[in-house]
């Protein structure tokens, strides 16, 4: 159980790891190296071990952070990992991708005087300890004989699968792609999370007895009905779709930001060799794509039709992009992709001015007539958001604003059908940690339904 | 700058920082280097009977990642031949006439053995002799060290053998491994000691290795108790120093006391001086960081003395002693309460949990709207903004007994202070109260009546 290579062996035996682990290039090494044992001990001992700590509340999955840090301080790394993973089965991914500045670390009481505890890096230290050794920290309960199908093996799907498996339910986790893990595997740049970390989480849920099947795609209502015929409940963790079309001339030359990131992780040979890259959009995905292009040696310019003040990227992400040497052009709207002989030569843009605020409070940009100009480039990446799950309507689900409508317990309008993660928008912004929490809420609700108990008790009790 | 020079029982030194008899004073070459760094004196590592040291010798105490908060040793006295040590002592004293060179010695409990070594020490030109009645391990089994220090009669007799034949000042170094430190001190004084020093190391088993299940240090599969020293022992040393310097017989004798035990910085040294030490000795800190630490000790002590207006070490020595009292002399009417500065509070709530779980349940959590709230939170709310809506801890002063636990656990300097408040209770000490009304000490009914009279309510 303590052999480091066990998990990796299991992964490669299933051909789950990329044949040429990418990238060995130091430019793509993780932004934050792992903490050494000494660093972790010193940092863990900085933690005040607050009572009723704000970091616990600030975390959407309410990990008992002071307790897991305390356990690192006492060299109880296995106990620490268990404390994390019992609240958040994707603690390894969240340790890498969570916007900790906006969540746990942002709420750390030490912000008042000095720098907050490096909660994310400590969490990674503890979870890596367990995952690299393949420690089995949880056991499934006695089988209940109930069957649940989970569609989509991203963070929401894995979270709900793990929680249900721990309760003794028989879970089938269905994934349309070749590898499990969804967004964690395909959509997070290696600077944040290597593929192995995500795949280990898939293996961890498999080790709980979850039947993980890849290459299955749910496409229509008949498919959903078939799942409902074979299972007592179905959870949909469908995620979101591709980057939407911009509807501008030369659209066919635009690279999809999500595909660009996916290739950077699994098929780097498919990435264009571009010297001057333009990224359209200013969200976190846009910055991720820009970072990869920049690390591959290109000059990168980001185009955004509003200003710095309206950007959706986190402030620290924006600052990270600037520190990487990525340039910004605000109040700029691309109107045409220019090309010669099938090769991109530039983007024609128009200057924008901000008008009256829209219902969301952000000023509406409008073009300034006659302000056209060209940004020369040899590749253009669009990262302007993601399409809503169109499959939802085909499945007969109620949608609002493109997202699947669910109630407080993640139940859709269809009985026995639940949904969570990016395809719903119950709790504010989309993120891995929110998807994990959706999975926990859904698992609790499904468990109650399967147990024939319709309790109105709260799903979770607060600490303290 | 203040004058740091000392005259301790006739032993003169440019400053009060002396290296204690221990591995840092093992050889002439080492002490030469130490003096180059500025140490005011050195007590040569104990010379005497032939010994064989073993490997390995030290156990270390780490707490929360901080190394060597204490060290324990199973090291013996000097394992270098006597004549080599004597020759080097003479050489060092010749090279460094202004520094205190004191020789620690330990021999069999016989007048002949002491006479021989004392004569040899005198011949080196050393400034004084320190009698090592302290080592708790190795030598004590051979009837030396703590075996002498723990038996007042032996302590007096051995001391007398030395003081009756030498013209040098004799310092008796006491072992802390006794119930009452004053008893061996009285014995040493009766034996003619010119000065005392304390503390030697404390009996200890440092740790057990959780991987190997071996006691540390692991000496070929076995372990033994060792002598405990370093920062962690300072409060014990300060207490024993205080016991000596508030003892009538010790005070009457006028013997000075050299303090040691956990001195790492000038601040530690200043505390020993304020409680009456005439000079101090340092070992573990030098073993941890090297001789260089003395530069800041001298500099820091001098700057502090300048700030406080102390011109000499004699001005500092003993300044805190008048405060030393017994419990029975403390004012029962004094009342302090904890006050939390809301502007400094970072809402870690450690004061709340400490008071609520283990003290007197007198800290409330108060929300922004002034309502008293329980710990806990709404699971539906998250994000860093939750930190802005944290309740703050507030002391319910009428219920605060002034135990000061909260002030001790608070991680923010100056956030929780113990504030003296007017008391309606009688300003009287226990000794005086029970002299006037002895029944209070023997009858709960009388005690309850006194409380009612004074308006004392125990929560």
PDB file of N, CA and C in Angstrom, chain B residues 149-235:
ATOM      1  N   UNK B 149      26.058  16.397  45.400  1.00  0.00           N
ATOM      2  CA  UNK B 149      25.162  17.557  45.486  1.00  0.00           C
ATOM      3  C   UNK B 149      23.824  17.237  46.115  1.00  0.00           C
ATOM      4  N   UNK B 150      23.405  15.990  46.046  1.00  0.00           N
ATOM      5  CA  UNK B 150      22.088  15.632  46.576  1.00  0.00           C
ATOM      6  C   UNK B 150      22.117  15.299  48.066  1.00  0.00           C
ATOM      7  N   UNK B 151      23.305  15.197  48.632  1.00  0.00           N
ATOM      8  CA  UNK B 151      23.413  14.861  50.065  1.00  0.00           C
ATOM      9  C   UNK B 151      24.110  16.030  50.761  1.00  0.00           C
ATOM     10  N   UNK B 152      23.364  16.839  51.497  1.00  0.00           N
ATOM     11  CA  UNK B 152      23.950  18.052  52.067  1.00  0.00           C
ATOM     12  C   UNK B 152      25.227  17.796  52.874  1.00  0.00           C
ATOM     13  N   UNK B 153      25.269  16.698  53.627  1.00  0.00           N
ATOM     14  CA  UNK B 153      26.464  16.424  54.429  1.00  0.00           C
ATOM     15  C   UNK B 153      27.686  16.230  53.526  1.00  0.00           C
ATOM     16  N   UNK B 154      27.508  15.493  52.443  1.00  0.00           N
ATOM     17  CA  UNK B 154      28.606  15.266  51.492  1.00  0.00           C
ATOM     18  C   UNK B 154      29.013  16.587  50.843  1.00  0.00           C
ATOM     19  N   UNK B 155      28.022  17.369  50.530  1.00  0.00           N
ATOM     20  CA  UNK B 155      28.264  18.652  49.883  1.00  0.00           C
ATOM     21  C   UNK B 155      29.123  19.545  50.792  1.00  0.00           C
ATOM     22  N   UNK B 156      28.741  19.585  52.054  1.00  0.00           N
ATOM     23  CA  UNK B 156      29.481  20.423  52.994  1.00  0.00           C
ATOM     24  C   UNK B 156      30.904  19.909  53.197  1.00  0.00           C
ATOM     25  N   UNK B 157      31.010  18.590  53.354  1.00  0.00           N
ATOM     26  CA  UNK B 157      32.309  17.991  53.632  1.00  0.00           C
ATOM     27  C   UNK B 157      33.273  18.202  52.460  1.00  0.00           C
ATOM     28  N   UNK B 158      32.818  17.889  51.259  1.00  0.00           N
ATOM     29  CA  UNK B 158      33.673  18.041  50.070  1.00  0.00           C
ATOM     30  C   UNK B 158      34.065  19.503  49.867  1.00  0.00           C
ATOM     31  N   UNK B 159      33.093  20.378  50.086  1.00  0.00           N
ATOM     32  CA  UNK B 159      33.386  21.803  49.923  1.00  0.00           C
ATOM     33  C   UNK B 159      34.452  22.237  50.930  1.00  0.00           C
ATOM     34  N   UNK B 160      34.281  21.755  52.147  1.00  0.00           N
ATOM     35  CA  UNK B 160      35.228  22.124  53.196  1.00  0.00           C
ATOM     36  C   UNK B 160      36.645  21.661  52.853  1.00  0.00           C
ATOM     37  N   UNK B 161      36.740  20.434  52.311  1.00  0.00           N
ATOM     38  CA  UNK B 161      38.071  19.933  51.926  1.00  0.00           C
ATOM     39  C   UNK B 161      38.745  20.895  50.959  1.00  0.00           C
ATOM     40  N   UNK B 162      37.963  21.472  50.058  1.00  0.00           N
ATOM     41  CA  UNK B 162      38.548  22.360  49.054  1.00  0.00           C
ATOM     42  C   UNK B 162      38.830  23.741  49.639  1.00  0.00           C
ATOM     43  N   UNK B 163      37.818  24.299  50.294  1.00  0.00           N
ATOM     44  CA  UNK B 163      37.996  25.689  50.756  1.00  0.00           C
ATOM     45  C   UNK B 163      39.073  25.806  51.835  1.00  0.00           C
ATOM     46  N   UNK B 164      39.326  24.709  52.536  1.00  0.00           N
ATOM     47  CA  UNK B 164      40.322  24.790  53.614  1.00  0.00           C
ATOM     48  C   UNK B 164      41.746  24.816  53.081  1.00  0.00           C
ATOM     49  N   UNK B 165      41.913  24.484  51.801  1.00  0.00           N
ATOM     50  CA  UNK B 165      43.295  24.425  51.302  1.00  0.00           C
ATOM     51  C   UNK B 165      43.591  25.408  50.182  1.00  0.00           C
ATOM     52  N   UNK B 166      42.552  26.065  49.625  1.00  0.00           N
ATOM     53  CA  UNK B 166      42.854  26.916  48.473  1.00  0.00           C
ATOM     54  C   UNK B 166      42.674  28.391  48.814  1.00  0.00           C
ATOM     55  N   UNK B 167      43.472  29.208  48.108  1.00  0.00           N
ATOM     56  CA  UNK B 167      43.309  30.656  48.227  1.00  0.00           C
ATOM     57  C   UNK B 167      42.364  31.174  47.147  1.00  0.00           C
ATOM     58  N   UNK B 168      41.981  30.294  46.195  1.00  0.00           N
ATOM     59  CA  UNK B 168      41.115  30.728  45.092  1.00  0.00           C
ATOM     60  C   UNK B 168      39.650  30.757  45.532  1.00  0.00           C
ATOM     61  N   UNK B 169      38.863  31.651  44.917  1.00  0.00           N
ATOM     62  CA  UNK B 169      37.416  31.629  45.166  1.00  0.00           C
ATOM     63  C   UNK B 169      36.840  30.275  44.732  1.00  0.00           C
ATOM     64  N   UNK B 170      35.975  29.729  45.557  1.00  0.00           N
ATOM     65  CA  UNK B 170      35.361  28.428  45.266  1.00  0.00           C
ATOM     66  C   UNK B 170      33.853  28.614  45.019  1.00  0.00           C
ATOM     67  N   UNK B 171      33.436  28.216  43.854  1.00  0.00           N
ATOM     68  CA  UNK B 171      32.009  28.274  43.489  1.00  0.00           C
ATOM     69  C   UNK B 171      31.465  26.855  43.569  1.00  0.00           C
ATOM     70  N   UNK B 172      30.358  26.681  44.276  1.00  0.00           N
ATOM     71  CA  UNK B 172      29.725  25.359  44.309  1.00  0.00           C
ATOM     72  C   UNK B 172      28.549  25.360  43.340  1.00  0.00           C
ATOM     73  N   UNK B 173      28.611  24.454  42.372  1.00  0.00           N
ATOM     74  CA  UNK B 173      27.541  24.367  41.363  1.00  0.00           C
ATOM     75  C   UNK B 173      26.529  23.320  41.799  1.00  0.00           C
ATOM     76  N   UNK B 174      25.299  23.776  41.965  1.00  0.00           N
ATOM     77  CA  UNK B 174      24.258  22.944  42.575  1.00  0.00           C
ATOM     78  C   UNK B 174      23.475  22.141  41.536  1.00  0.00           C
ATOM     79  N   UNK B 175      23.048  20.980  41.972  1.00  0.00           N
ATOM     80  CA  UNK B 175      22.175  20.177  41.118  1.00  0.00           C
ATOM     81  C   UNK B 175      20.720  20.549  41.368  1.00  0.00           C
ATOM     82  N   UNK B 176      19.926  20.645  40.328  1.00  0.00           N
ATOM     83  CA  UNK B 176      18.500  20.917  40.535  1.00  0.00           C
ATOM     84  C   UNK B 176      17.718  19.654  40.901  1.00  0.00           C
ATOM     85  N   UNK B 177      18.399  18.511  40.914  1.00  0.00           N
ATOM     86  CA  UNK B 177      17.685  17.260  41.150  1.00  0.00           C
ATOM     87  C   UNK B 177      17.524  16.993  42.648  1.00  0.00           C
ATOM     88  N   UNK B 178      16.946  17.982  43.320  1.00  0.00           N
ATOM     89  CA  UNK B 178      16.689  17.884  44.756  1.00  0.00           C
ATOM     90  C   UNK B 178      15.308  18.475  45.012  1.00  0.00           C
ATOM     91  N   UNK B 179      14.769  18.186  46.159  1.00  0.00           N
ATOM     92  CA  UNK B 179      13.444  18.717  46.489  1.00  0.00           C
ATOM     93  C   UNK B 179      13.521  20.173  46.909  1.00  0.00           C
ATOM     94  N   UNK B 180      14.529  20.491  47.732  1.00  0.00           N
ATOM     95  CA  UNK B 180      14.690  21.876  48.185  1.00  0.00           C
ATOM     96  C   UNK B 180      16.099  22.335  47.852  1.00  0.00           C
ATOM     97  N   UNK B 181      16.213  23.276  46.963  1.00  0.00           N
ATOM     98  CA  UNK B 181      17.526  23.727  46.497  1.00  0.00           C
ATOM     99  C   UNK B 181      18.303  24.418  47.613  1.00  0.00           C
ATOM    100  N   UNK B 182      17.595  24.931  48.610  1.00  0.00           N
ATOM    101  CA  UNK B 182      18.298  25.665  49.661  1.00  0.00           C
ATOM    102  C   UNK B 182      19.150  24.754  50.543  1.00  0.00           C
ATOM    103  N   UNK B 183      18.786  23.467  50.635  1.00  0.00           N
ATOM    104  CA  UNK B 183      19.539  22.588  51.543  1.00  0.00           C
ATOM    105  C   UNK B 183      20.983  22.372  51.093  1.00  0.00           C
ATOM    106  N   UNK B 184      21.231  21.963  49.859  1.00  0.00           N
ATOM    107  CA  UNK B 184      22.636  21.876  49.445  1.00  0.00           C
ATOM    108  C   UNK B 184      23.325  23.240  49.433  1.00  0.00           C
ATOM    109  N   UNK B 185      22.530  24.294  49.196  1.00  0.00           N
ATOM    110  CA  UNK B 185      23.130  25.638  49.220  1.00  0.00           C
ATOM    111  C   UNK B 185      23.636  25.962  50.622  1.00  0.00           C
ATOM    112  N   UNK B 186      22.824  25.683  51.624  1.00  0.00           N
ATOM    113  CA  UNK B 186      23.263  25.911  53.022  1.00  0.00           C
ATOM    114  C   UNK B 186      24.514  25.088  53.334  1.00  0.00           C
ATOM    115  N   UNK B 187      24.511  23.852  52.846  1.00  0.00           N
ATOM    116  CA  UNK B 187      25.647  22.967  53.110  1.00  0.00           C
ATOM    117  C   UNK B 187      26.917  23.518  52.479  1.00  0.00           C
ATOM    118  N   UNK B 188      26.783  24.003  51.254  1.00  0.00           N
ATOM    119  CA  UNK B 188      27.960  24.553  50.565  1.00  0.00           C
ATOM    120  C   UNK B 188      28.480  25.770  51.305  1.00  0.00           C
ATOM    121  N   UNK B 189      27.556  26.603  51.752  1.00  0.00           N
ATOM    122  CA  UNK B 189      27.967  27.803  52.495  1.00  0.00           C
ATOM    123  C   UNK B 189      28.657  27.399  53.806  1.00  0.00           C
ATOM    124  N   UNK B 190      28.065  26.405  54.462  1.00  0.00           N
ATOM    125  CA  UNK B 190      28.684  25.915  55.697  1.00  0.00           C
ATOM    126  C   UNK B 190      30.073  25.349  55.429  1.00  0.00           C
ATOM    127  N   UNK B 191      30.252  24.797  54.230  1.00  0.00           N
ATOM    128  CA  UNK B 191      31.560  24.251  53.851  1.00  0.00           C
ATOM    129  C   UNK B 191      32.535  25.324  53.411  1.00  0.00           C
ATOM    130  N   UNK B 192      32.095  26.568  53.427  1.00  0.00           N
ATOM    131  CA  UNK B 192      33.023  27.660  53.124  1.00  0.00           C
ATOM    132  C   UNK B 192      32.996  28.148  51.691  1.00  0.00           C
ATOM    133  N   UNK B 193      31.969  27.773  50.949  1.00  0.00           N
ATOM    134  CA  UNK B 193      31.911  28.209  49.548  1.00  0.00           C
ATOM    135  C   UNK B 193      31.903  29.730  49.450  1.00  0.00           C
ATOM    136  N   UNK B 194      32.605  30.260  48.449  1.00  0.00           N
ATOM    137  CA  UNK B 194      32.628  31.705  48.225  1.00  0.00           C
ATOM    138  C   UNK B 194      31.485  32.156  47.323  1.00  0.00           C
ATOM    139  N   UNK B 195      30.930  31.215  46.583  1.00  0.00           N
ATOM    140  CA  UNK B 195      29.837  31.555  45.660  1.00  0.00           C
ATOM    141  C   UNK B 195      29.091  30.275  45.309  1.00  0.00           C
ATOM    142  N   UNK B 196      27.890  30.483  44.755  1.00  0.00           N
ATOM    143  CA  UNK B 196      27.101  29.350  44.279  1.00  0.00           C
ATOM    144  C   UNK B 196      26.804  29.556  42.804  1.00  0.00           C
ATOM    145  N   UNK B 197      26.553  28.465  42.115  1.00  0.00           N
ATOM    146  CA  UNK B 197      26.047  28.602  40.745  1.00  0.00           C
ATOM    147  C   UNK B 197      24.970  27.546  40.540  1.00  0.00           C
ATOM    148  N   UNK B 198      24.004  27.893  39.685  1.00  0.00           N
ATOM    149  CA  UNK B 198      22.932  26.947  39.392  1.00  0.00           C
ATOM    150  C   UNK B 198      22.191  27.392  38.139  1.00  0.00           C
ATOM    151  N   UNK B 199      21.564  26.492  37.407  1.00  0.00           N
ATOM    152  CA  UNK B 199      21.367  25.103  37.763  1.00  0.00           C
ATOM    153  C   UNK B 199      22.241  24.210  36.881  1.00  0.00           C
ATOM    154  N   UNK B 200      22.625  23.074  37.440  1.00  0.00           N
ATOM    155  CA  UNK B 200      23.190  22.043  36.594  1.00  0.00           C
ATOM    156  C   UNK B 200      22.014  21.374  35.876  1.00  0.00           C
ATOM    157  N   UNK B 201      22.277  20.323  35.144  1.00  0.00           N
ATOM    158  CA  UNK B 201      21.216  19.750  34.306  1.00  0.00           C
ATOM    159  C   UNK B 201      20.231  18.923  35.120  1.00  0.00           C
ATOM    160  N   UNK B 202      19.045  18.764  34.544  1.00  0.00           N
ATOM    161  CA  UNK B 202      17.931  18.090  35.222  1.00  0.00           C
ATOM    162  C   UNK B 202      17.788  16.677  34.652  1.00  0.00           C
ATOM    163  N   UNK B 203      17.528  15.734  35.539  1.00  0.00           N
ATOM    164  CA  UNK B 203      17.317  14.361  35.060  1.00  0.00           C
ATOM    165  C   UNK B 203      16.199  14.313  34.039  1.00  0.00           C
ATOM    166  N   UNK B 204      16.436  13.571  32.977  1.00  0.00           N
ATOM    167  CA  UNK B 204      15.435  13.562  31.906  1.00  0.00           C
ATOM    168  C   UNK B 204      15.611  12.360  31.005  1.00  0.00           C
ATOM    169  N   UNK B 205      14.506  11.917  30.453  1.00  0.00           N
ATOM    170  CA  UNK B 205      14.542  11.006  29.304  1.00  0.00           C
ATOM    171  C   UNK B 205      13.954  11.805  28.162  1.00  0.00           C
ATOM    172  N   UNK B 206      14.748  12.089  27.145  1.00  0.00           N
ATOM    173  CA  UNK B 206      14.334  13.083  26.173  1.00  0.00           C
ATOM    174  C   UNK B 206      13.175  12.627  25.312  1.00  0.00           C
ATOM    175  N   UNK B 207      13.254  11.439  24.735  1.00  0.00           N
ATOM    176  CA  UNK B 207      12.168  11.028  23.850  1.00  0.00           C
ATOM    177  C   UNK B 207      12.329   9.568  23.474  1.00  0.00           C
ATOM    178  N   UNK B 208      11.267   9.068  22.869  1.00  0.00           N
ATOM    179  CA  UNK B 208      11.292   7.719  22.322  1.00  0.00           C
ATOM    180  C   UNK B 208      11.021   7.844  20.824  1.00  0.00           C
ATOM    181  N   UNK B 209      11.863   7.246  20.022  1.00  0.00           N
ATOM    182  CA  UNK B 209      11.715   7.315  18.565  1.00  0.00           C
ATOM    183  C   UNK B 209      10.542   6.431  18.139  1.00  0.00           C
ATOM    184  N   UNK B 210       9.544   7.049  17.487  1.00  0.00           N
ATOM    185  CA  UNK B 210       8.329   6.302  17.159  1.00  0.00           C
ATOM    186  C   UNK B 210       8.509   5.371  15.963  1.00  0.00           C
ATOM    187  N   UNK B 211       9.591   5.520  15.229  1.00  0.00           N
ATOM    188  CA  UNK B 211       9.857   4.565  14.150  1.00  0.00           C
ATOM    189  C   UNK B 211      10.593   3.345  14.684  1.00  0.00           C
ATOM    190  N   UNK B 212      11.647   3.605  15.466  1.00  0.00           N
ATOM    191  CA  UNK B 212      12.489   2.492  15.918  1.00  0.00           C
ATOM    192  C   UNK B 212      12.079   1.986  17.296  1.00  0.00           C
ATOM    193  N   UNK B 213      11.227   2.736  17.980  1.00  0.00           N
ATOM    194  CA  UNK B 213      10.809   2.441  19.360  1.00  0.00           C
ATOM    195  C   UNK B 213      11.990   2.499  20.333  1.00  0.00           C
ATOM    196  N   UNK B 214      13.064   3.144  19.932  1.00  0.00           N
ATOM    197  CA  UNK B 214      14.247   3.269  20.775  1.00  0.00           C
ATOM    198  C   UNK B 214      14.213   4.582  21.538  1.00  0.00           C
ATOM    199  N   UNK B 215      14.740   4.527  22.750  1.00  0.00           N
ATOM    200  CA  UNK B 215      14.931   5.759  23.517  1.00  0.00           C
ATOM    201  C   UNK B 215      16.031   6.563  22.832  1.00  0.00           C
ATOM    202  N   UNK B 216      15.858   7.875  22.760  1.00  0.00           N
ATOM    203  CA  UNK B 216      16.915   8.704  22.186  1.00  0.00           C
ATOM    204  C   UNK B 216      17.650   9.441  23.304  1.00  0.00           C
ATOM    205  N   UNK B 217      18.969   9.608  23.214  1.00  0.00           N
ATOM    206  CA  UNK B 217      19.807   8.993  22.183  1.00  0.00           C
ATOM    207  C   UNK B 217      19.901   7.477  22.363  1.00  0.00           C
ATOM    208  N   UNK B 218      19.970   6.807  21.225  1.00  0.00           N
ATOM    209  CA  UNK B 218      20.049   5.352  21.197  1.00  0.00           C
ATOM    210  C   UNK B 218      21.514   4.954  21.208  1.00  0.00           C
ATOM    211  N   UNK B 219      21.933   4.330  22.296  1.00  0.00           N
ATOM    212  CA  UNK B 219      23.338   3.966  22.445  1.00  0.00           C
ATOM    213  C   UNK B 219      23.438   2.455  22.327  1.00  0.00           C
ATOM    214  N   UNK B 220      23.615   2.030  21.092  1.00  0.00           N
ATOM    215  CA  UNK B 220      23.745   0.610  20.833  1.00  0.00           C
ATOM    216  C   UNK B 220      22.550  -0.199  21.319  1.00  0.00           C
ATOM    217  N   UNK B 221      21.353   0.352  21.126  1.00  0.00           N
ATOM    218  CA  UNK B 221      20.154  -0.384  21.496  1.00  0.00           C
ATOM    219  C   UNK B 221      19.707  -0.151  22.928  1.00  0.00           C
ATOM    220  N   UNK B 222      20.424   0.713  23.641  1.00  0.00           N
ATOM    221  CA  UNK B 222      20.007   1.038  25.001  1.00  0.00           C
ATOM    222  C   UNK B 222      19.949   2.544  25.166  1.00  0.00           C
ATOM    223  N   UNK B 223      19.199   2.960  26.164  1.00  0.00           N
ATOM    224  CA  UNK B 223      19.134   4.384  26.462  1.00  0.00           C
ATOM    225  C   UNK B 223      19.214   4.587  27.955  1.00  0.00           C
ATOM    226  N   UNK B 224      19.502   5.801  28.368  1.00  0.00           N
ATOM    227  CA  UNK B 224      19.566   6.105  29.796  1.00  0.00           C
ATOM    228  C   UNK B 224      19.118   7.536  30.009  1.00  0.00           C
ATOM    229  N   UNK B 225      18.922   7.867  31.259  1.00  0.00           N
ATOM    230  CA  UNK B 225      18.553   9.253  31.549  1.00  0.00           C
ATOM    231  C   UNK B 225      19.745  10.158  31.286  1.00  0.00           C
ATOM    232  N   UNK B 226      19.439  11.412  30.992  1.00  0.00           N
ATOM    233  CA  UNK B 226      20.519  12.355  30.734  1.00  0.00           C
ATOM    234  C   UNK B 226      20.218  13.668  31.421  1.00  0.00           C
ATOM    235  N   UNK B 227      21.141  14.600  31.263  1.00  0.00           N
ATOM    236  CA  UNK B 227      20.988  15.917  31.885  1.00  0.00           C
ATOM    237  C   UNK B 227      20.300  16.864  30.912  1.00  0.00           C
ATOM    238  N   UNK B 228      19.226  17.483  31.378  1.00  0.00           N
ATOM    239  CA  UNK B 228      18.345  18.324  30.550  1.00  0.00           C
ATOM    240  C   UNK B 228      18.739  19.782  30.693  1.00  0.00           C
ATOM    241  N   UNK B 229      18.870  20.474  29.571  1.00  0.00           N
ATOM    242  CA  UNK B 229      19.301  21.869  29.595  1.00  0.00           C
ATOM    243  C   UNK B 229      18.705  22.589  28.393  1.00  0.00           C
ATOM    244  N   UNK B 230      18.922  23.888  28.316  1.00  0.00           N
ATOM    245  CA  UNK B 230      18.433  24.635  27.164  1.00  0.00           C
ATOM    246  C   UNK B 230      17.253  25.520  27.503  1.00  0.00           C
ATOM    247  N   UNK B 231      16.731  26.257  26.484  1.00  0.00           N
ATOM    248  CA  UNK B 231      15.676  27.256  26.731  1.00  0.00           C
ATOM    249  C   UNK B 231      14.517  26.732  27.569  1.00  0.00           C
ATOM    250  N   UNK B 232      14.161  25.463  27.392  1.00  0.00           N
ATOM    251  CA  UNK B 232      12.985  24.939  28.092  1.00  0.00           C
ATOM    252  C   UNK B 232      13.159  24.895  29.606  1.00  0.00           C
ATOM    253  N   UNK B 233      14.385  24.946  30.103  1.00  0.00           N
ATOM    254  CA  UNK B 233      14.555  24.824  31.558  1.00  0.00           C
ATOM    255  C   UNK B 233      14.638  26.179  32.261  1.00  0.00           C
ATOM    256  N   UNK B 234      14.588  27.272  31.489  1.00  0.00           N
ATOM    257  CA  UNK B 234      14.812  28.584  32.101  1.00  0.00           C
ATOM    258  C   UNK B 234      13.883  28.889  33.278  1.00  0.00           C
ATOM    259  N   UNK B 235      12.577  28.617  33.156  1.00  0.00           N
ATOM    260  CA  UNK B 235      11.711  28.958  34.301  1.00  0.00           C
ATOM    261  C   UNK B 235      12.083  28.195  35.568  1.00  0.00           C
TER     262      UNK B 235
END
